[in-house]
């Protein structure tokens, strides 16, 4: 039975205010993969449960989502899930292999394989994410906003064709040139499912959404503008259109295209509220590229989390000074890595909050 209780009122809305360009009490900070392998309590839970079992069991997903909030004074939570739940919902097997990461044993190899995909009913096969989001909103008791997320079409296409992560995305890139029409077909199919999925997350209680184009780094600027940007634009436009027609309030949208610092101006024209930056992008140059009316998120190098406390504190403080207090959300420039010391998260959060 669906939980229809009203959600508790939000006590710390700095994240949402930063996304909307409003005045904040303090610079908000959260960290990509903040619920994850660097936490011993996460490791303990994973000894008992398979990765995707955690994703598909709302009680477990909420427990993992809550773990970093018990330790750190973060300004956001992000529901524990994975971008590859969409390929799963489309009928592909996805397994998480220790030391390797995600593996898709029967990838999409030729256009003929697209017939194996099952978009009909895909959203119903993702209902556990909505259930976890609703449950988490109540468990948070208004402490901080809850972020939902999805992978972007090109990034998902890459995993589906490569059969897992790839340092080159050579098979997926070959598709763009060998099968351009089928590539568009697949990217549009993924876009349709993503819009459904994000609409469901908003209905379930997500207060902000992030779209991860993690594999943008494998595309040239020209390729990014052809094979990523149009679909990112359609996700935003179709989602906002649907929510508006249903008289549902829109939530702030973040695009994080790792490695696409070459196209910040183009990203700023897509209608997203927030642009996430990887650690290679200079904050001052980024602000000049996107203008004053978009919020920036990022972008400490995850490797800096291995420095000693005083160095890390200085780096985090300097980062916040470069971005400023207005229209800024502090984060890393990519996900936190598994061996990161717990103390580094404490230093980062403290430094951000005290910087300005």
mmCIF file of C-alpha atoms in Angstrom:
data_model
loop_
_atom_site.group_PDB
_atom_site.id
_atom_site.type_symbol
_atom_site.label_atom_id
_atom_site.label_comp_id
_atom_site.label_asym_id
_atom_site.label_seq_id
_atom_site.Cartn_x
_atom_site.Cartn_y
_atom_site.Cartn_z
ATOM 1 C CA UNK A 1 0.000 0.000 0.000
ATOM 2 C CA UNK A 2 1.287 3.463 -0.927
ATOM 3 C CA UNK A 3 2.312 5.750 1.931
ATOM 4 C CA UNK A 4 0.161 8.860 1.483
ATOM 5 C CA UNK A 5 1.097 10.690 4.683
ATOM 6 C CA UNK A 6 2.181 14.312 4.182
ATOM 7 C CA UNK A 7 5.944 14.766 4.267
ATOM 8 C CA UNK A 8 7.571 16.438 7.304
ATOM 9 C CA UNK A 9 8.453 20.127 6.772
ATOM 10 C CA UNK A 10 12.014 20.828 5.612
ATOM 11 C CA UNK A 11 14.336 22.233 8.295
ATOM 12 C CA UNK A 12 17.494 22.844 6.213
ATOM 13 C CA UNK A 13 16.662 24.037 2.693
ATOM 14 C CA UNK A 14 20.051 25.592 1.844
ATOM 15 C CA UNK A 15 20.548 23.138 -1.031
ATOM 16 C CA UNK A 16 17.273 24.080 -2.708
ATOM 17 C CA UNK A 17 17.818 27.785 -2.084
ATOM 18 C CA UNK A 18 21.287 27.583 -3.638
ATOM 19 C CA UNK A 19 19.812 25.790 -6.652
ATOM 20 C CA UNK A 20 17.230 28.536 -7.086
ATOM 21 C CA UNK A 21 19.697 31.371 -6.614
ATOM 22 C CA UNK A 22 18.289 32.464 -3.244
ATOM 23 C CA UNK A 23 20.258 33.563 -0.183
ATOM 24 C CA UNK A 24 21.696 30.698 1.910
ATOM 25 C CA UNK A 25 22.630 30.498 5.615
ATOM 26 C CA UNK A 26 25.784 28.602 4.664
ATOM 27 C CA UNK A 27 27.234 27.053 1.523
ATOM 28 C CA UNK A 28 25.513 23.668 1.175
ATOM 29 C CA UNK A 29 27.691 20.595 0.741
ATOM 30 C CA UNK A 30 27.044 16.989 -0.169
ATOM 31 C CA UNK A 31 29.228 14.389 -1.897
ATOM 32 C CA UNK A 32 28.585 12.104 -4.839
ATOM 33 C CA UNK A 33 28.597 8.484 -3.582
ATOM 34 C CA UNK A 34 28.387 9.793 0.000
ATOM 35 C CA UNK A 35 26.563 6.555 0.863
ATOM 36 C CA UNK A 36 29.114 3.975 -0.139
ATOM 37 C CA UNK A 37 32.172 1.823 0.255
ATOM 38 C CA UNK A 38 34.326 4.260 2.266
ATOM 39 C CA UNK A 39 31.915 3.772 5.202
ATOM 40 C CA UNK A 40 32.574 0.651 7.342
ATOM 41 C CA UNK A 41 28.857 0.365 8.160
ATOM 42 C CA UNK A 42 28.115 0.170 4.430
ATOM 43 C CA UNK A 43 30.693 -2.597 4.064
ATOM 44 C CA UNK A 44 29.061 -4.497 6.931
ATOM 45 C CA UNK A 45 25.627 -4.273 5.325
ATOM 46 C CA UNK A 46 27.046 -5.388 1.971
ATOM 47 C CA UNK A 47 28.441 -8.550 3.585
ATOM 48 C CA UNK A 48 24.835 -9.556 4.189
ATOM 49 C CA UNK A 49 23.180 -8.357 0.984
ATOM 50 C CA UNK A 50 23.947 -8.278 -2.743
ATOM 51 C CA UNK A 51 24.369 -4.742 -4.194
ATOM 52 C CA UNK A 52 21.179 -4.749 -6.256
ATOM 53 C CA UNK A 53 19.239 -6.360 -3.396
ATOM 54 C CA UNK A 54 20.083 -3.239 -1.390
ATOM 55 C CA UNK A 55 18.880 -1.053 -4.290
ATOM 56 C CA UNK A 56 15.645 -3.030 -4.663
ATOM 57 C CA UNK A 57 14.771 -3.240 -0.946
ATOM 58 C CA UNK A 58 13.487 0.170 0.235
ATOM 59 C CA UNK A 59 14.350 -0.467 3.906
ATOM 60 C CA UNK A 60 17.955 -1.316 2.999
ATOM 61 C CA UNK A 61 18.273 1.532 0.476
ATOM 62 C CA UNK A 62 17.047 3.964 3.158
ATOM 63 C CA UNK A 63 19.437 2.591 5.763
ATOM 64 C CA UNK A 64 22.392 3.120 3.417
ATOM 65 C CA UNK A 65 21.124 6.576 2.386
ATOM 66 C CA UNK A 66 20.990 7.555 6.064
ATOM 67 C CA UNK A 67 24.461 6.270 7.011
ATOM 68 C CA UNK A 68 26.511 9.355 5.981
ATOM 69 C CA UNK A 69 23.956 11.686 7.598
ATOM 70 C CA UNK A 70 24.547 10.035 10.962
ATOM 71 C CA UNK A 71 28.245 10.866 10.725
ATOM 72 C CA UNK A 72 28.451 14.208 8.886
ATOM 73 C CA UNK A 73 26.666 17.579 8.893
ATOM 74 C CA UNK A 74 25.693 17.293 5.223
ATOM 75 C CA UNK A 75 23.118 19.519 3.529
ATOM 76 C CA UNK A 76 21.561 16.854 1.301
ATOM 77 C CA UNK A 77 20.819 13.175 1.056
ATOM 78 C CA UNK A 78 20.789 11.254 -2.234
ATOM 79 C CA UNK A 79 18.754 8.080 -2.511
ATOM 80 C CA UNK A 80 20.893 4.966 -2.684
ATOM 81 C CA UNK A 81 20.472 3.391 -6.095
ATOM 82 C CA UNK A 82 22.459 2.930 -9.309
ATOM 83 C CA UNK A 83 22.241 4.353 -12.818
ATOM 84 C CA UNK A 84 22.114 0.795 -14.228
ATOM 85 C CA UNK A 85 18.682 0.035 -12.796
ATOM 86 C CA UNK A 86 17.336 1.404 -16.112
ATOM 87 C CA UNK A 87 19.115 -1.195 -18.312
ATOM 88 C CA UNK A 88 17.868 -3.804 -15.818
ATOM 89 C CA UNK A 89 14.301 -2.542 -16.192
ATOM 90 C CA UNK A 90 14.753 -2.788 -19.978
ATOM 91 C CA UNK A 91 15.508 -6.489 -19.688
ATOM 92 C CA UNK A 92 19.312 -6.599 -19.521
ATOM 93 C CA UNK A 93 21.079 -8.533 -16.777
ATOM 94 C CA UNK A 94 23.387 -6.336 -14.671
ATOM 95 C CA UNK A 95 25.654 -7.903 -12.056
ATOM 96 C CA UNK A 96 27.991 -6.183 -9.594
ATOM 97 C CA UNK A 97 31.320 -8.041 -9.498
ATOM 98 C CA UNK A 98 33.728 -7.395 -6.609
ATOM 99 C CA UNK A 99 36.834 -5.571 -7.758
ATOM 100 C CA UNK A 100 35.419 -5.128 -11.274
ATOM 101 C CA UNK A 101 32.206 -3.161 -10.946
ATOM 102 C CA UNK A 102 29.064 -3.579 -13.039
ATOM 103 C CA UNK A 103 28.996 -6.343 -15.660
ATOM 104 C CA UNK A 104 26.312 -6.843 -18.323
ATOM 105 C CA UNK A 105 26.927 -10.418 -19.517
ATOM 106 C CA UNK A 106 24.665 -10.093 -22.584
ATOM 107 C CA UNK A 107 25.337 -6.589 -23.921
ATOM 108 C CA UNK A 108 23.775 -4.976 -26.973
ATOM 109 C CA UNK A 109 26.178 -5.906 -29.786
ATOM 110 C CA UNK A 110 24.220 -5.187 -32.980
ATOM 111 C CA UNK A 111 21.066 -3.230 -33.855
ATOM 112 C CA UNK A 112 19.239 -6.562 -33.976
ATOM 113 C CA UNK A 113 19.795 -6.823 -30.206
ATOM 114 C CA UNK A 114 17.641 -3.722 -29.623
ATOM 115 C CA UNK A 115 14.638 -6.032 -30.057
ATOM 116 C CA UNK A 116 15.599 -7.627 -26.727
ATOM 117 C CA UNK A 117 14.821 -4.408 -24.868
ATOM 118 C CA UNK A 118 11.469 -4.201 -23.081
ATOM 119 C CA UNK A 119 10.464 -0.546 -22.604
ATOM 120 C CA UNK A 120 6.814 -1.481 -21.992
ATOM 121 C CA UNK A 121 6.399 -1.828 -18.251
ATOM 122 C CA UNK A 122 9.924 -0.571 -17.504
ATOM 123 C CA UNK A 123 8.617 2.083 -15.114
ATOM 124 C CA UNK A 124 6.648 -0.451 -13.067
ATOM 125 C CA UNK A 125 9.855 -2.491 -12.724
ATOM 126 C CA UNK A 126 11.487 0.580 -11.144
ATOM 127 C CA UNK A 127 8.733 1.201 -8.583
ATOM 128 C CA UNK A 128 11.056 0.134 -5.735
ATOM 129 C CA UNK A 129 13.037 3.361 -6.270
ATOM 130 C CA UNK A 130 9.898 5.431 -5.773
ATOM 131 C CA UNK A 131 9.015 3.397 -2.688
ATOM 132 C CA UNK A 132 12.502 4.030 -1.246
ATOM 133 C CA UNK A 133 12.249 7.768 -1.963
ATOM 134 C CA UNK A 134 8.882 8.069 -0.178
ATOM 135 C CA UNK A 135 10.123 6.032 2.782
ATOM 136 C CA UNK A 136 13.310 8.112 2.963
ATOM 137 C CA UNK A 137 11.449 11.425 3.004
ATOM 138 C CA UNK A 138 9.681 10.274 6.169
ATOM 139 C CA UNK A 139 12.839 8.865 7.753
ATOM 140 C CA UNK A 140 14.668 12.157 7.126
ATOM 141 C CA UNK A 141 11.971 14.000 9.087
ATOM 142 C CA UNK A 142 12.757 17.165 7.124
ATOM 143 C CA UNK A 143 16.418 17.235 8.143
ATOM 144 C CA UNK A 144 17.774 17.861 4.606
ATOM 145 C CA UNK A 145 16.389 17.602 1.054
ATOM 146 C CA UNK A 146 16.395 14.273 -0.779
ATOM 147 C CA UNK A 147 17.973 14.054 -4.233
ATOM 148 C CA UNK A 148 16.891 11.537 -6.864
ATOM 149 C CA UNK A 149 18.962 10.726 -9.936
ATOM 150 C CA UNK A 150 19.399 8.903 -13.211
ATOM 151 C CA UNK A 151 22.100 8.131 -15.704
ATOM 152 C CA UNK A 152 21.911 10.099 -18.967
ATOM 153 C CA UNK A 153 21.193 8.367 -22.304
ATOM 154 C CA UNK A 154 24.733 8.333 -23.752
ATOM 155 C CA UNK A 155 26.213 7.044 -20.478
ATOM 156 C CA UNK A 156 23.615 4.260 -20.222
ATOM 157 C CA UNK A 157 24.071 3.375 -23.892
ATOM 158 C CA UNK A 158 27.804 3.009 -23.251
ATOM 159 C CA UNK A 159 27.321 0.462 -20.459
ATOM 160 C CA UNK A 160 24.703 -1.431 -22.464
ATOM 161 C CA UNK A 161 27.003 -1.840 -25.479
ATOM 162 C CA UNK A 162 30.352 -2.219 -23.704
ATOM 163 C CA UNK A 163 28.968 -4.749 -21.226
ATOM 164 C CA UNK A 164 30.289 -2.729 -18.284
ATOM 165 C CA UNK A 165 32.589 0.183 -17.610
ATOM 166 C CA UNK A 166 35.186 1.049 -20.242
ATOM 167 C CA UNK A 167 38.286 3.221 -20.381
ATOM 168 C CA UNK A 168 37.672 4.018 -24.073
ATOM 169 C CA UNK A 169 33.980 3.379 -24.871
ATOM 170 C CA UNK A 170 35.303 2.179 -28.240
ATOM 171 C CA UNK A 171 32.384 -0.175 -28.985
ATOM 172 C CA UNK A 172 29.781 2.416 -28.056
ATOM 173 C CA UNK A 173 31.551 5.119 -30.057
ATOM 174 C CA UNK A 174 31.765 2.785 -33.053
ATOM 175 C CA UNK A 175 27.964 2.477 -32.892
ATOM 176 C CA UNK A 176 27.571 6.237 -33.325
ATOM 177 C CA UNK A 177 29.284 6.015 -36.726
ATOM 178 C CA UNK A 178 28.417 2.476 -37.861
ATOM 179 C CA UNK A 179 24.755 2.639 -36.817
ATOM 180 C CA UNK A 180 23.824 6.335 -36.440
ATOM 181 C CA UNK A 181 20.056 5.836 -36.875
ATOM 182 C CA UNK A 182 19.965 2.900 -34.465
ATOM 183 C CA UNK A 183 22.044 4.936 -32.006
ATOM 184 C CA UNK A 184 19.422 7.698 -32.134
ATOM 185 C CA UNK A 185 16.687 5.086 -31.703
ATOM 186 C CA UNK A 186 18.378 3.710 -28.564
ATOM 187 C CA UNK A 187 19.129 7.167 -27.144
ATOM 188 C CA UNK A 188 15.509 8.243 -27.692
ATOM 189 C CA UNK A 189 14.206 5.036 -26.093
ATOM 190 C CA UNK A 190 16.412 5.678 -23.061
ATOM 191 C CA UNK A 191 15.289 9.318 -22.946
ATOM 192 C CA UNK A 192 11.634 8.242 -22.851
ATOM 193 C CA UNK A 193 12.261 5.844 -19.953
ATOM 194 C CA UNK A 194 14.360 8.447 -18.098
ATOM 195 C CA UNK A 195 11.590 11.065 -18.302
ATOM 196 C CA UNK A 196 9.067 8.543 -16.944
ATOM 197 C CA UNK A 197 11.529 7.560 -14.220
ATOM 198 C CA UNK A 198 12.254 11.125 -13.105
ATOM 199 C CA UNK A 199 8.570 12.043 -13.106
ATOM 200 C CA UNK A 200 7.948 9.041 -10.852
ATOM 201 C CA UNK A 201 10.773 10.138 -8.523
ATOM 202 C CA UNK A 202 9.234 13.607 -8.157
ATOM 203 C CA UNK A 203 5.814 12.078 -7.460
ATOM 204 C CA UNK A 204 7.458 9.845 -4.825
ATOM 205 C CA UNK A 205 9.012 12.844 -3.043
ATOM 206 C CA UNK A 206 12.387 13.654 -4.633
ATOM 207 C CA UNK A 207 13.134 17.343 -3.987
ATOM 208 C CA UNK A 208 15.924 17.695 -6.535
ATOM 209 C CA UNK A 209 17.142 15.552 -9.437
ATOM 210 C CA UNK A 210 20.606 14.957 -10.873
ATOM 211 C CA UNK A 211 21.293 13.567 -14.343
ATOM 212 C CA UNK A 212 24.685 11.849 -14.557
ATOM 213 C CA UNK A 213 26.341 12.051 -17.982
ATOM 214 C CA UNK A 214 29.418 10.382 -16.523
ATOM 215 C CA UNK A 215 30.782 9.228 -19.886
ATOM 216 C CA UNK A 216 30.746 12.636 -21.583
ATOM 217 C CA UNK A 217 34.547 12.554 -21.261
ATOM 218 C CA UNK A 218 34.689 9.995 -24.091
ATOM 219 C CA UNK A 219 33.102 12.400 -26.591
ATOM 220 C CA UNK A 220 34.674 15.299 -28.450
ATOM 221 C CA UNK A 221 32.831 18.602 -28.186
ATOM 222 C CA UNK A 222 31.263 18.010 -31.605
ATOM 223 C CA UNK A 223 30.129 14.515 -30.590
ATOM 224 C CA UNK A 224 28.822 15.778 -27.239
ATOM 225 C CA UNK A 225 26.664 18.378 -29.008
ATOM 226 C CA UNK A 226 25.175 15.694 -31.301
ATOM 227 C CA UNK A 227 24.931 12.583 -29.098
ATOM 228 C CA UNK A 228 24.361 14.007 -25.626
ATOM 229 C CA UNK A 229 23.028 17.571 -25.626
ATOM 230 C CA UNK A 230 19.773 17.040 -27.606
ATOM 231 C CA UNK A 231 18.733 14.224 -25.290
ATOM 232 C CA UNK A 232 19.683 16.160 -22.140
ATOM 233 C CA UNK A 233 17.555 19.022 -23.456
ATOM 234 C CA UNK A 234 14.600 16.738 -24.130
ATOM 235 C CA UNK A 235 14.797 15.181 -20.655
ATOM 236 C CA UNK A 236 14.525 18.608 -19.068
ATOM 237 C CA UNK A 237 11.866 19.979 -21.445
ATOM 238 C CA UNK A 238 9.634 16.879 -21.432
ATOM 239 C CA UNK A 239 9.855 16.475 -17.656
ATOM 240 C CA UNK A 240 9.022 20.120 -16.928
ATOM 241 C CA UNK A 241 6.197 20.005 -19.501
ATOM 242 C CA UNK A 242 4.684 16.905 -17.898
ATOM 243 C CA UNK A 243 4.924 18.217 -14.352
ATOM 244 C CA UNK A 244 3.439 21.568 -15.401
ATOM 245 C CA UNK A 245 0.489 19.907 -17.165
ATOM 246 C CA UNK A 246 -0.223 17.897 -14.011
ATOM 247 C CA UNK A 247 0.103 21.030 -11.830
ATOM 248 C CA UNK A 248 3.011 19.414 -9.970
ATOM 249 C CA UNK A 249 5.732 21.769 -8.757
ATOM 250 C CA UNK A 250 8.990 21.298 -10.646
ATOM 251 C CA UNK A 251 12.122 20.539 -8.645
ATOM 252 C CA UNK A 252 15.637 21.854 -9.316
ATOM 253 C CA UNK A 253 17.491 19.864 -11.988
ATOM 254 C CA UNK A 254 21.251 19.295 -12.086
ATOM 255 C CA UNK A 255 23.250 18.114 -15.077
ATOM 256 C CA UNK A 256 26.649 16.600 -14.356
ATOM 257 C CA UNK A 257 28.512 15.898 -17.589
ATOM 258 C CA UNK A 258 31.931 14.666 -16.502
ATOM 259 C CA UNK A 259 34.612 15.745 -18.948
ATOM 260 C CA UNK A 260 32.367 18.220 -20.791
ATOM 261 C CA UNK A 261 34.000 21.379 -19.460
ATOM 262 C CA UNK A 262 34.446 22.316 -23.119
ATOM 263 C CA UNK A 263 30.693 22.881 -23.441
ATOM 264 C CA UNK A 264 29.650 24.776 -20.323
ATOM 265 C CA UNK A 265 28.011 27.560 -22.321
ATOM 266 C CA UNK A 266 25.989 25.001 -24.277
ATOM 267 C CA UNK A 267 25.027 23.226 -21.046
ATOM 268 C CA UNK A 268 23.894 26.555 -19.577
ATOM 269 C CA UNK A 269 21.362 26.907 -22.413
ATOM 270 C CA UNK A 270 19.556 23.606 -21.686
ATOM 271 C CA UNK A 271 17.319 24.916 -18.908
ATOM 272 C CA UNK A 272 18.934 23.078 -15.990
ATOM 273 C CA UNK A 273 19.144 24.935 -12.673
ATOM 274 C CA UNK A 274 22.524 23.518 -11.660
ATOM 275 C CA UNK A 275 25.608 22.470 -13.620
ATOM 276 C CA UNK A 276 27.971 20.033 -11.932
ATOM 277 C CA UNK A 277 31.676 20.474 -12.650
ATOM 278 C CA UNK A 278 34.428 17.888 -12.575
ATOM 279 C CA UNK A 279 37.728 18.735 -10.888
ATOM 280 C CA UNK A 280 39.472 19.755 -14.138
ATOM 281 C CA UNK A 281 37.310 22.872 -14.536
ATOM 282 C CA UNK A 282 38.387 26.239 -13.163
ATOM 283 C CA UNK A 283 35.573 27.790 -11.075
ATOM 284 C CA UNK A 284 36.191 31.335 -12.335
ATOM 285 C CA UNK A 285 36.179 30.228 -15.978
ATOM 286 C CA UNK A 286 33.057 28.152 -15.357
ATOM 287 C CA UNK A 287 31.176 31.113 -13.923
ATOM 288 C CA UNK A 288 32.212 33.259 -16.891
ATOM 289 C CA UNK A 289 30.943 30.561 -19.276
ATOM 290 C CA UNK A 290 27.526 29.941 -17.696
ATOM 291 C CA UNK A 291 26.702 33.480 -16.556
ATOM 292 C CA UNK A 292 25.184 34.633 -13.242
ATOM 293 C CA UNK A 293 21.835 32.813 -13.362
ATOM 294 C CA UNK A 294 22.880 29.172 -13.048
ATOM 295 C CA UNK A 295 24.108 27.435 -9.906
ATOM 296 C CA UNK A 296 27.450 25.615 -10.048
ATOM 297 C CA UNK A 297 28.217 22.421 -8.143
ATOM 298 C CA UNK A 298 31.604 20.886 -7.375
ATOM 299 C CA UNK A 299 34.415 20.395 -7.766
ATOM 300 C CA UNK A 300 37.192 19.260 -5.403
ATOM 301 C CA UNK A 301 39.419 16.527 -6.829
ATOM 302 C CA UNK A 302 38.401 13.282 -5.041
ATOM 303 C CA UNK A 303 42.119 12.545 -4.737
ATOM 304 C CA UNK A 304 42.519 15.620 -2.506
ATOM 305 C CA UNK A 305 40.563 13.713 0.152
ATOM 306 C CA UNK A 306 43.744 11.685 0.778
ATOM 307 C CA UNK A 307 45.786 14.762 1.790
ATOM 308 C CA UNK A 308 46.459 15.634 5.398
ATOM 309 C CA UNK A 309 43.775 17.550 7.269
ATOM 310 C CA UNK A 310 45.352 21.015 7.091
ATOM 311 C CA UNK A 311 46.041 20.746 3.351
ATOM 312 C CA UNK A 312 42.520 19.493 2.661
ATOM 313 C CA UNK A 313 41.001 22.242 4.800
ATOM 314 C CA UNK A 314 42.941 24.880 2.847
ATOM 315 C CA UNK A 315 42.000 23.390 -0.530
ATOM 316 C CA UNK A 316 38.304 23.195 0.377
ATOM 317 C CA UNK A 317 38.312 26.739 1.773
ATOM 318 C CA UNK A 318 40.048 28.090 -1.347
ATOM 319 C CA UNK A 319 37.521 26.276 -3.552
ATOM 320 C CA UNK A 320 34.576 27.900 -1.780
ATOM 321 C CA UNK A 321 36.226 31.329 -2.033
ATOM 322 C CA UNK A 322 36.617 30.877 -5.801
ATOM 323 C CA UNK A 323 32.966 29.920 -6.281
ATOM 324 C CA UNK A 324 31.478 32.335 -3.733
ATOM 325 C CA UNK A 325 28.388 31.988 -1.566
ATOM 326 C CA UNK A 326 25.800 32.776 -4.223
ATOM 327 C CA UNK A 327 24.512 30.048 -6.558
ATOM 328 C CA UNK A 328 26.983 27.454 -5.339
ATOM 329 C CA UNK A 329 26.744 23.894 -3.993
ATOM 330 C CA UNK A 330 29.988 22.367 -2.740
ATOM 331 C CA UNK A 331 30.792 18.808 -3.789
ATOM 332 C CA UNK A 332 33.616 16.729 -5.184
ATOM 333 C CA UNK A 333 34.380 16.736 -8.903
ATOM 334 C CA UNK A 334 33.362 13.075 -9.100
ATOM 335 C CA UNK A 335 32.339 10.319 -6.666
ATOM 336 C CA UNK A 336 34.189 9.791 -3.400
ATOM 337 C CA UNK A 337 36.602 6.848 -3.722
ATOM 338 C CA UNK A 338 36.440 3.690 -1.559
ATOM 339 C CA UNK A 339 39.624 4.171 0.506
ATOM 340 C CA UNK A 340 38.874 7.797 1.466
ATOM 341 C CA UNK A 341 39.527 8.377 5.196
ATOM 342 C CA UNK A 342 36.380 9.124 7.209
ATOM 343 C CA UNK A 343 38.175 12.085 8.800
ATOM 344 C CA UNK A 344 38.511 13.726 5.382
ATOM 345 C CA UNK A 345 34.748 13.976 5.044
ATOM 346 C CA UNK A 346 34.602 15.697 8.416
ATOM 347 C CA UNK A 347 37.308 18.150 7.344
ATOM 348 C CA UNK A 348 35.624 18.865 4.000
ATOM 349 C CA UNK A 349 32.181 19.554 5.488
ATOM 350 C CA UNK A 350 33.629 21.726 8.263
ATOM 351 C CA UNK A 351 35.834 23.720 5.867
ATOM 352 C CA UNK A 352 32.978 24.412 3.457
ATOM 353 C CA UNK A 353 30.637 25.555 6.185
ATOM 354 C CA UNK A 354 33.233 27.858 7.754
ATOM 355 C CA UNK A 355 34.741 29.252 4.544
ATOM 356 C CA UNK A 356 32.362 32.189 4.126
#
